[in-house]
Coordinates of C-alpha atoms in Angstrom, one line a residue:
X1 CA 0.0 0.0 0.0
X2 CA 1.6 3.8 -0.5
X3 CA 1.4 6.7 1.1
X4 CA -0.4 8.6 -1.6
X5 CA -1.6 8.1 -4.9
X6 CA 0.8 11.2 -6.8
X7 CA 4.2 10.3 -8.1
X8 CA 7.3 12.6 -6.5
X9 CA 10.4 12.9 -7.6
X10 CA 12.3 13.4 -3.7
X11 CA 11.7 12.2 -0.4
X12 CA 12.6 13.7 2.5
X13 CA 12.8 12.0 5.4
X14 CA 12.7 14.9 8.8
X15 CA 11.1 17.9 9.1
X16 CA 13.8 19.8 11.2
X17 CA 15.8 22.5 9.5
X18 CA 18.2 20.2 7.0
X19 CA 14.8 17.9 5.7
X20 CA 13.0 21.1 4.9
X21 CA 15.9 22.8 3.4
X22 CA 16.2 20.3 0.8
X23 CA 12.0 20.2 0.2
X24 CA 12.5 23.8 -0.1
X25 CA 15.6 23.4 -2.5
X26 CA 13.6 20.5 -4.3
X27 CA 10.3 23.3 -5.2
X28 CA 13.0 25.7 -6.1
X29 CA 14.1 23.0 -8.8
X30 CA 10.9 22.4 -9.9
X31 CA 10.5 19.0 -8.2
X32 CA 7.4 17.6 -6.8
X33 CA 8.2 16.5 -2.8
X34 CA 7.0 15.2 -0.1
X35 CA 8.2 14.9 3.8
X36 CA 8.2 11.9 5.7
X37 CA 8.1 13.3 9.8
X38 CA 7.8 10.7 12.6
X39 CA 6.7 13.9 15.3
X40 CA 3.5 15.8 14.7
X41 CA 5.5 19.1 14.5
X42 CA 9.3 19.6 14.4
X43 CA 10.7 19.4 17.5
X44 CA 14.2 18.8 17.7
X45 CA 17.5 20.9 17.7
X46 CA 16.0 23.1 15.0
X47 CA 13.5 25.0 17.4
X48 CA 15.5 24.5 20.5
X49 CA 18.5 26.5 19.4
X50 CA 19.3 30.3 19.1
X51 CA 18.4 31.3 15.6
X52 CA 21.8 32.3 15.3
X53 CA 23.2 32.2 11.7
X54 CA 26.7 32.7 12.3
X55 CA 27.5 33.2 8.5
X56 CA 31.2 34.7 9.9
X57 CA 32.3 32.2 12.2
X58 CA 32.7 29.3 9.6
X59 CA 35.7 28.2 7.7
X60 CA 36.2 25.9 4.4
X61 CA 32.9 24.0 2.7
X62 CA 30.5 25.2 5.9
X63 CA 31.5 29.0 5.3
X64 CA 30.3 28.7 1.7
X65 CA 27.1 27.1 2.4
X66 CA 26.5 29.3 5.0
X67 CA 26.5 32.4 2.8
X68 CA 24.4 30.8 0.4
X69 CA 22.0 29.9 3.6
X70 CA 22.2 33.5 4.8
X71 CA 20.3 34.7 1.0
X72 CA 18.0 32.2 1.2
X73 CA 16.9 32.5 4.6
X74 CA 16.2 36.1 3.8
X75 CA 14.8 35.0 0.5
X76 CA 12.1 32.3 2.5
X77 CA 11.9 34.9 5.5
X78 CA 9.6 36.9 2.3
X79 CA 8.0 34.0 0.7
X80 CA 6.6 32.4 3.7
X81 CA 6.3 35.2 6.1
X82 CA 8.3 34.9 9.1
X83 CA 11.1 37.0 10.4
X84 CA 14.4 36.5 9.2
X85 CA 16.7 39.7 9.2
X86 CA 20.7 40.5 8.5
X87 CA 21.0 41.7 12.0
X88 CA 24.7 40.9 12.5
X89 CA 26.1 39.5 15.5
X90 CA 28.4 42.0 18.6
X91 CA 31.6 39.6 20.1
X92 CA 32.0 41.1 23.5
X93 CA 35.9 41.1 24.7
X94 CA 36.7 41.2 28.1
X95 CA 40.2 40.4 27.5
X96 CA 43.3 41.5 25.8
X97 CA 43.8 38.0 24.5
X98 CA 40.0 38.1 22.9
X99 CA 41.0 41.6 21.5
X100 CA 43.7 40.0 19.8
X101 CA 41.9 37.1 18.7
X102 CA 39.3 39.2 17.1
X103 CA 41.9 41.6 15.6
X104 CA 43.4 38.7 13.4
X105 CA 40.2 37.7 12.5
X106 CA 39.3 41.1 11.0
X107 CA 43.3 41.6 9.5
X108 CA 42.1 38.1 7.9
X109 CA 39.3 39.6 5.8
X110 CA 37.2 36.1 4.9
X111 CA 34.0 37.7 6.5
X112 CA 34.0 41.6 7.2
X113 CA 34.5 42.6 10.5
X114 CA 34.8 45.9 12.5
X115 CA 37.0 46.2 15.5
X116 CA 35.0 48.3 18.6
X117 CA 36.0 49.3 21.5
X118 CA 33.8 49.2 25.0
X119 CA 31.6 52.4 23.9
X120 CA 31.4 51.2 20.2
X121 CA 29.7 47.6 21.5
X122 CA 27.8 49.8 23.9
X123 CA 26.1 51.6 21.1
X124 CA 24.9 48.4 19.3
X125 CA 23.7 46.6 22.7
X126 CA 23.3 47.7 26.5
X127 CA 25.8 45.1 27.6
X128 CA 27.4 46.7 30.9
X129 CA 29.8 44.3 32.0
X130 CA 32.1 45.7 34.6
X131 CA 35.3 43.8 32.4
X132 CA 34.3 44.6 28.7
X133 CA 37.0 45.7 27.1
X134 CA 35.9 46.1 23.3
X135 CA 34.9 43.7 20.5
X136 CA 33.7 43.3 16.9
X137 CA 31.0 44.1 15.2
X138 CA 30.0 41.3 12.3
X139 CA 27.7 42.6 9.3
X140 CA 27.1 39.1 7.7
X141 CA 25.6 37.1 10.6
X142 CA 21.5 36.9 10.6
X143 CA 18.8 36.0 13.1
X144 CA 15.3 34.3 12.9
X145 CA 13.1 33.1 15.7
X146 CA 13.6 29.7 15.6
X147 CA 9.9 28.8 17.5
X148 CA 8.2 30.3 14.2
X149 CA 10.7 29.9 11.3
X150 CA 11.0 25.8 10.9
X151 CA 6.8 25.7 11.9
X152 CA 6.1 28.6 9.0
X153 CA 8.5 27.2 6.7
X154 CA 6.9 23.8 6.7
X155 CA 3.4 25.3 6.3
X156 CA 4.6 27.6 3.2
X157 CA 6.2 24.1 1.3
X158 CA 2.7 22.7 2.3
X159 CA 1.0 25.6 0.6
X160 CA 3.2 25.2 -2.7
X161 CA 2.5 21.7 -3.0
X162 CA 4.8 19.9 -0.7
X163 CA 3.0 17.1 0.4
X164 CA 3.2 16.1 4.3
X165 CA 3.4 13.1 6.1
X166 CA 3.4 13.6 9.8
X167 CA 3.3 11.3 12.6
X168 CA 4.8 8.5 10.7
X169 CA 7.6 6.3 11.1
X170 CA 10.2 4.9 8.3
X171 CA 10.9 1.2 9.2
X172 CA 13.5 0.7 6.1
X173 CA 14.4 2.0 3.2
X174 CA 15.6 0.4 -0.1
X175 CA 15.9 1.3 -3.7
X176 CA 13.6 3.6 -4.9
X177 CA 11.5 2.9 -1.9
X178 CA 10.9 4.0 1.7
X179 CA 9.0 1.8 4.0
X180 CA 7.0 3.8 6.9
X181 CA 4.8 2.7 9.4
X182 CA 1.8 4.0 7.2
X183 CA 2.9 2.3 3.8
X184 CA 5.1 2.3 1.3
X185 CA 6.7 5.5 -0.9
X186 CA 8.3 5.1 -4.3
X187 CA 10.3 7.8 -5.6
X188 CA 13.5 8.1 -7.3
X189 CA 15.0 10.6 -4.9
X190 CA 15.5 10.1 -1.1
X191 CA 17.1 12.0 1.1
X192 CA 17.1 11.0 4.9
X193 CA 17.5 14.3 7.4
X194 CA 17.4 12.0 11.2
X195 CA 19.6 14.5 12.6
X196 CA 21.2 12.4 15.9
X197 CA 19.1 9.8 14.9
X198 CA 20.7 8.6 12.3
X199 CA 21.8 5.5 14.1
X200 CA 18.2 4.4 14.3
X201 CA 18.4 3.3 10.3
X202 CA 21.8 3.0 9.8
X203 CA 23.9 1.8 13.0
X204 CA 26.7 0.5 11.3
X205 CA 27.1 4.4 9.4
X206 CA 26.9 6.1 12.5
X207 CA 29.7 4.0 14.3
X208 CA 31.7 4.1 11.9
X209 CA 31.7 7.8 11.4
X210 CA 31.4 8.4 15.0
X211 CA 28.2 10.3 15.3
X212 CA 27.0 10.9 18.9
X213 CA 24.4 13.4 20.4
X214 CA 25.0 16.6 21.6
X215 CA 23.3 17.7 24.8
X216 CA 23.2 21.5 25.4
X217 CA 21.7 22.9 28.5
X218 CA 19.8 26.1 27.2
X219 CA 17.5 28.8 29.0
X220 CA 15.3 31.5 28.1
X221 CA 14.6 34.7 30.4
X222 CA 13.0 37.4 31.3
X223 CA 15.4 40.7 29.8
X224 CA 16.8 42.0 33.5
X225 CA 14.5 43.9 35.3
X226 CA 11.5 43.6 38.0
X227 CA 9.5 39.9 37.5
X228 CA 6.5 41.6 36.6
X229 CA 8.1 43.0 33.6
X230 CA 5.2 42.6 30.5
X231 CA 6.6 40.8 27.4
X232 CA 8.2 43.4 25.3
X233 CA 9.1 46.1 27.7
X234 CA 13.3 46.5 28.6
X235 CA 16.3 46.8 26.6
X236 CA 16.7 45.2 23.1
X237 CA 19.3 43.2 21.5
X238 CA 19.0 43.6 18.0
X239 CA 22.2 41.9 16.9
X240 CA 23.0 38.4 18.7
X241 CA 26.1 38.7 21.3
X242 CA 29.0 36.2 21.3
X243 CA 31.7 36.0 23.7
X244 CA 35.8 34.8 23.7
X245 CA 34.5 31.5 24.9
X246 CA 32.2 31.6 21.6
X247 CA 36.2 32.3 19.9
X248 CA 37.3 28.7 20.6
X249 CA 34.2 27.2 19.2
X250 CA 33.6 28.3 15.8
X251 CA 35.9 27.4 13.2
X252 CA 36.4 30.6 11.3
X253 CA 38.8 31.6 14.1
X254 CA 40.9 28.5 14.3
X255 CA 43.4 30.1 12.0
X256 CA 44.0 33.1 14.5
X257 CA 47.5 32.8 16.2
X258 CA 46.2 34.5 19.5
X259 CA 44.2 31.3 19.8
X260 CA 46.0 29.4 21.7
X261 CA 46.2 32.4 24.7
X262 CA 43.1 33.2 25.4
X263 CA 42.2 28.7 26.0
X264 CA 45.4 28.9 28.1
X265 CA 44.0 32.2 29.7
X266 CA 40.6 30.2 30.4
X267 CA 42.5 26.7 31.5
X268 CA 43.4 29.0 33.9
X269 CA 41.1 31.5 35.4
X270 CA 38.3 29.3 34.2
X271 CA 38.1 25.8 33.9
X272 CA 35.1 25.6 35.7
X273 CA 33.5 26.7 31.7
X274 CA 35.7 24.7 29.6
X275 CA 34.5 21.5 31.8
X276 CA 30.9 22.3 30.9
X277 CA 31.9 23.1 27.3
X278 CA 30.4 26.6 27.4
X279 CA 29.5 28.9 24.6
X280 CA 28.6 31.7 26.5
X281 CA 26.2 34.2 24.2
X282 CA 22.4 35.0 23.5
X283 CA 19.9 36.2 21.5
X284 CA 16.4 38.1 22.3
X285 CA 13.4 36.8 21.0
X286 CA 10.3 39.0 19.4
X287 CA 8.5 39.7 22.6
X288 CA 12.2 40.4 24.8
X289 CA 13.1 37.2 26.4
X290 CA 16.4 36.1 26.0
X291 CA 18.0 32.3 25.1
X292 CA 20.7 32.3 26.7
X293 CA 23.2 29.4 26.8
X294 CA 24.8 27.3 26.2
X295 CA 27.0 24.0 27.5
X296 CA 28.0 20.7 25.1
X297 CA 28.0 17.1 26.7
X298 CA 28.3 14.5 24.2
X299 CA 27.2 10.7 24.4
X300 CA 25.7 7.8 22.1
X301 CA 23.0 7.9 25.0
X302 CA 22.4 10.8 27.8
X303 CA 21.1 10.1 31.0
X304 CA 17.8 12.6 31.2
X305 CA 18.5 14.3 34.3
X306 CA 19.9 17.8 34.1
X307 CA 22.1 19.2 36.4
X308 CA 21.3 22.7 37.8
X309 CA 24.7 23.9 39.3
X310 CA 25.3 23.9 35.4
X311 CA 21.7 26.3 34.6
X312 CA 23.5 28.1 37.9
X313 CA 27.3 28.5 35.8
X314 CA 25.0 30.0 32.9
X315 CA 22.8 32.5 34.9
X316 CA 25.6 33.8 36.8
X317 CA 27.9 34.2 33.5
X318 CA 25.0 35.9 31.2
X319 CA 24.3 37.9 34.3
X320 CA 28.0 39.2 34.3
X321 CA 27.8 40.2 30.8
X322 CA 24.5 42.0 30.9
X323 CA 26.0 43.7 34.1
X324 CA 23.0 42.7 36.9
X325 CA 22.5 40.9 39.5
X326 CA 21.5 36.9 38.8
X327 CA 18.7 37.1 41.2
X328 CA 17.5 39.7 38.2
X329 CA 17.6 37.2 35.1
X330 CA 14.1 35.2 35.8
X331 CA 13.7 32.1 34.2
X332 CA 10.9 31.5 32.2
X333 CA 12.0 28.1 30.1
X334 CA 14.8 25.8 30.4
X335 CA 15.5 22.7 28.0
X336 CA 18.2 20.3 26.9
X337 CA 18.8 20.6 23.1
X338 CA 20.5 17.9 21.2
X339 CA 22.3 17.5 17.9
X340 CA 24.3 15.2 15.9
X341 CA 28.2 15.3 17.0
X342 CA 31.0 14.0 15.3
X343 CA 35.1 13.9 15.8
X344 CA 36.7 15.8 12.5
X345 CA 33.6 16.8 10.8
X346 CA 31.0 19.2 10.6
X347 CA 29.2 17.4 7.6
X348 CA 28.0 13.8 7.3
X349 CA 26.9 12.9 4.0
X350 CA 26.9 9.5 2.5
X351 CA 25.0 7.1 -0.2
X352 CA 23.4 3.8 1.4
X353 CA 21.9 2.9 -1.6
X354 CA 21.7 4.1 -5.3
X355 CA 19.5 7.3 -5.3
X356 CA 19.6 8.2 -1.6
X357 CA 21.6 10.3 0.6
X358 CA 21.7 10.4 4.3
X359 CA 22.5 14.1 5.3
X360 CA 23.6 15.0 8.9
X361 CA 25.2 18.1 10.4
X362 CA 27.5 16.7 12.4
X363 CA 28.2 19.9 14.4
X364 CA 26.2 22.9 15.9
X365 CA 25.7 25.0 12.3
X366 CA 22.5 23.2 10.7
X367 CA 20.3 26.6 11.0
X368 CA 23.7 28.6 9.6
X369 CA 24.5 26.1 7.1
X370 CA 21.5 23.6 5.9
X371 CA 20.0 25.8 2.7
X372 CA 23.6 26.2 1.4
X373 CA 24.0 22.5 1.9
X374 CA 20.7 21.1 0.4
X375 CA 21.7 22.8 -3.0
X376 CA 25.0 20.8 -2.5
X377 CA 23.7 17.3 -2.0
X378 CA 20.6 17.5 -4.4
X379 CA 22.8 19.2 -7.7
X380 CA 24.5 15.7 -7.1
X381 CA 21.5 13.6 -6.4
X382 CA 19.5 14.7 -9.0
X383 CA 22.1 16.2 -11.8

């Protein structure tokens, strides 16, 4: 029995960020597509995260799908109607070793980036931490509210003819064919986007390249001020804020020969934040709250119980960037997010079988980097 009575010519398996990237990519070519989602709605990594696009941070194949990314996430932002803006991204430095980091990066000149000093970051967001020394201002990065993009984005490919089949399972997959738990789909064209889950279908693929999940411990709060604050009220945050521990993450400053300093400089003043694998930084929603975050712990398979002295290490570290108290920063949300990790690479894709792909971000970049990608994988799926 099939799924539907319509011939397609692609597949997608996943209706997080990388599956609907490709459906998207697939209408752009013309295709006719439909989505295979085991959830009802997406709710994985790709509404759990920041809505960061950190177009300048990435280096080599990720940097160049992320620019592509950036134009078409301002290009879908239109189409299907949800916010998606070049806001550009602030790195606060509180050190002389992050000023020097961040001065190589701009002397480098692969993304444009201008060097600020304390007032120069103060003028493009109220950060009034005691220890700011400067920073950078980076033009290229964008922002979209994750909670709204993925869900509008699905419901625009629906809208354009993407068909939609939620709340079902694939059991297997072979040539031409993908089994579900609601029947059978031909098409000659699959692409599977399981995220972490990849070793559900394909075990032996996901040993063998390593993949584990990432388990980031993430909040969202109130913007400092009095707990009856109303939504919207307080200081705003146009651009998203980074911070030096955000420098030893992202791979576009690997290349900087300060590096090495500022992680000796935090191996010793702070390894309290390298042991929780913090990427201190944050980004305001629409109505003022703030996600705020985040630590990395990964594992093939996490134990469920979060720890709070590490929701503590993030409070009191966002609170000494904003400049307030922690008892001010009131916690609305918290939630583990989790994405697909892997030693040495930032990009798993592979061919199981003649006229599929598996596609997995292997790192933290799938909102930055999946629309760049998709146009990647399907140019050599489907020539």
């Amino acid at each position: 029995m099939g799924l539907g009575s319509e011939p397609v010519d692609l597949v997608v398996v996943g209706a997080g960020i990388v599956g609907l990237a490709h459906a998207a990519e697939g209408v752009r070519r013309g295709l006719r597509v439909a989505v295979v989602e085991r959830d009802e709605f997406a709710r994985g990594a790709s509404v759990r995260n920041f809505g960061h696009g950190c177009v300048s941070g990435q280096a080599g194949a990720a940097f160049g799908y992320a620019k592509a990314a950036r134009e078409r996430w301002l290009e879908l932002g239109r189409l299907a109607g949800f916010w998606a803006e070049p806001t550009g991204t602030v790195v606060a430095a509180r050190s002389e070793e992050e000023l020097a980091v961040l001065a190589e990066f701009a002397a480098a000149g692969a993304a444009p980036a201008e060097l600020l000093d304390a007032d120069g970051v103060r003028a493009r967001v109220p950060l009034r931490a005691k220890t700011l020394l400067g920073g950078a201002w980076l033009p290229w990065d964008i922002r979209v509210d994750p909670r709204e993009a993925v869900g509008a984005l699905a419901r625009w490919l629906a809208s354009v003819g993407v068909t939609f089949h939620w709340r079902t399972a694939v059991t297997g997959l072979e040539p031409g064919v993908l089994r579900t738990s609601r029947g059978d789909l031909a098409a000659p064209a699959i692409v599977l986007a399981t995220g972490h889950d990849l070793d559900w279908l394909f075990p032996e693929l996901a040993e063998r390249a390593g993949v584990r999940r990432c388990a980031l411990q993430m909040l969202r709060v109130a913007t400092p001020g009095p707990a009856a604050r109303a939504p919207g009220d307080g200081e705003r945050f146009g651009p998203g804020v980074l911070t030096g521990l955000s420098l030893l993450r992202y791979a576009g400053f690997a290349g900087c020969p300060s590096l090495p300093a500022l992680r000796a400089r935090f191996e010793r003043e702070r390894p309290d934040l390298l042991a929780v694998d913090m990427n201190l930084m944050f980004t305001q929603l629409p109505d003022g709250d703030l996600i705020i975050g985040d630590t990395h712990e990964t594992a093939v398979t996490h134990l469920p119980f979060q720890a709070e002295t590490v929701d503590d290490l993030v409070l009191a570290e966002t609170a000494d960037l904003l400049g307030v108290p922690a008892a001010d920063l009131v916690v609305r949300e918290r939630w583990r997010g989790y994405y697909a990790s892997a030693p040495g690479r930032e990009f798993l894709v592979a061919a199981p079988l003649p006229g599929a792909r598996v596609v997995t971000v292997t790192t933290g970049i799938g909102m930055t980097t999946s629309h760049g990608l998709a146009a990647e994988v399907l140019a050599d799926l489907i020539p």
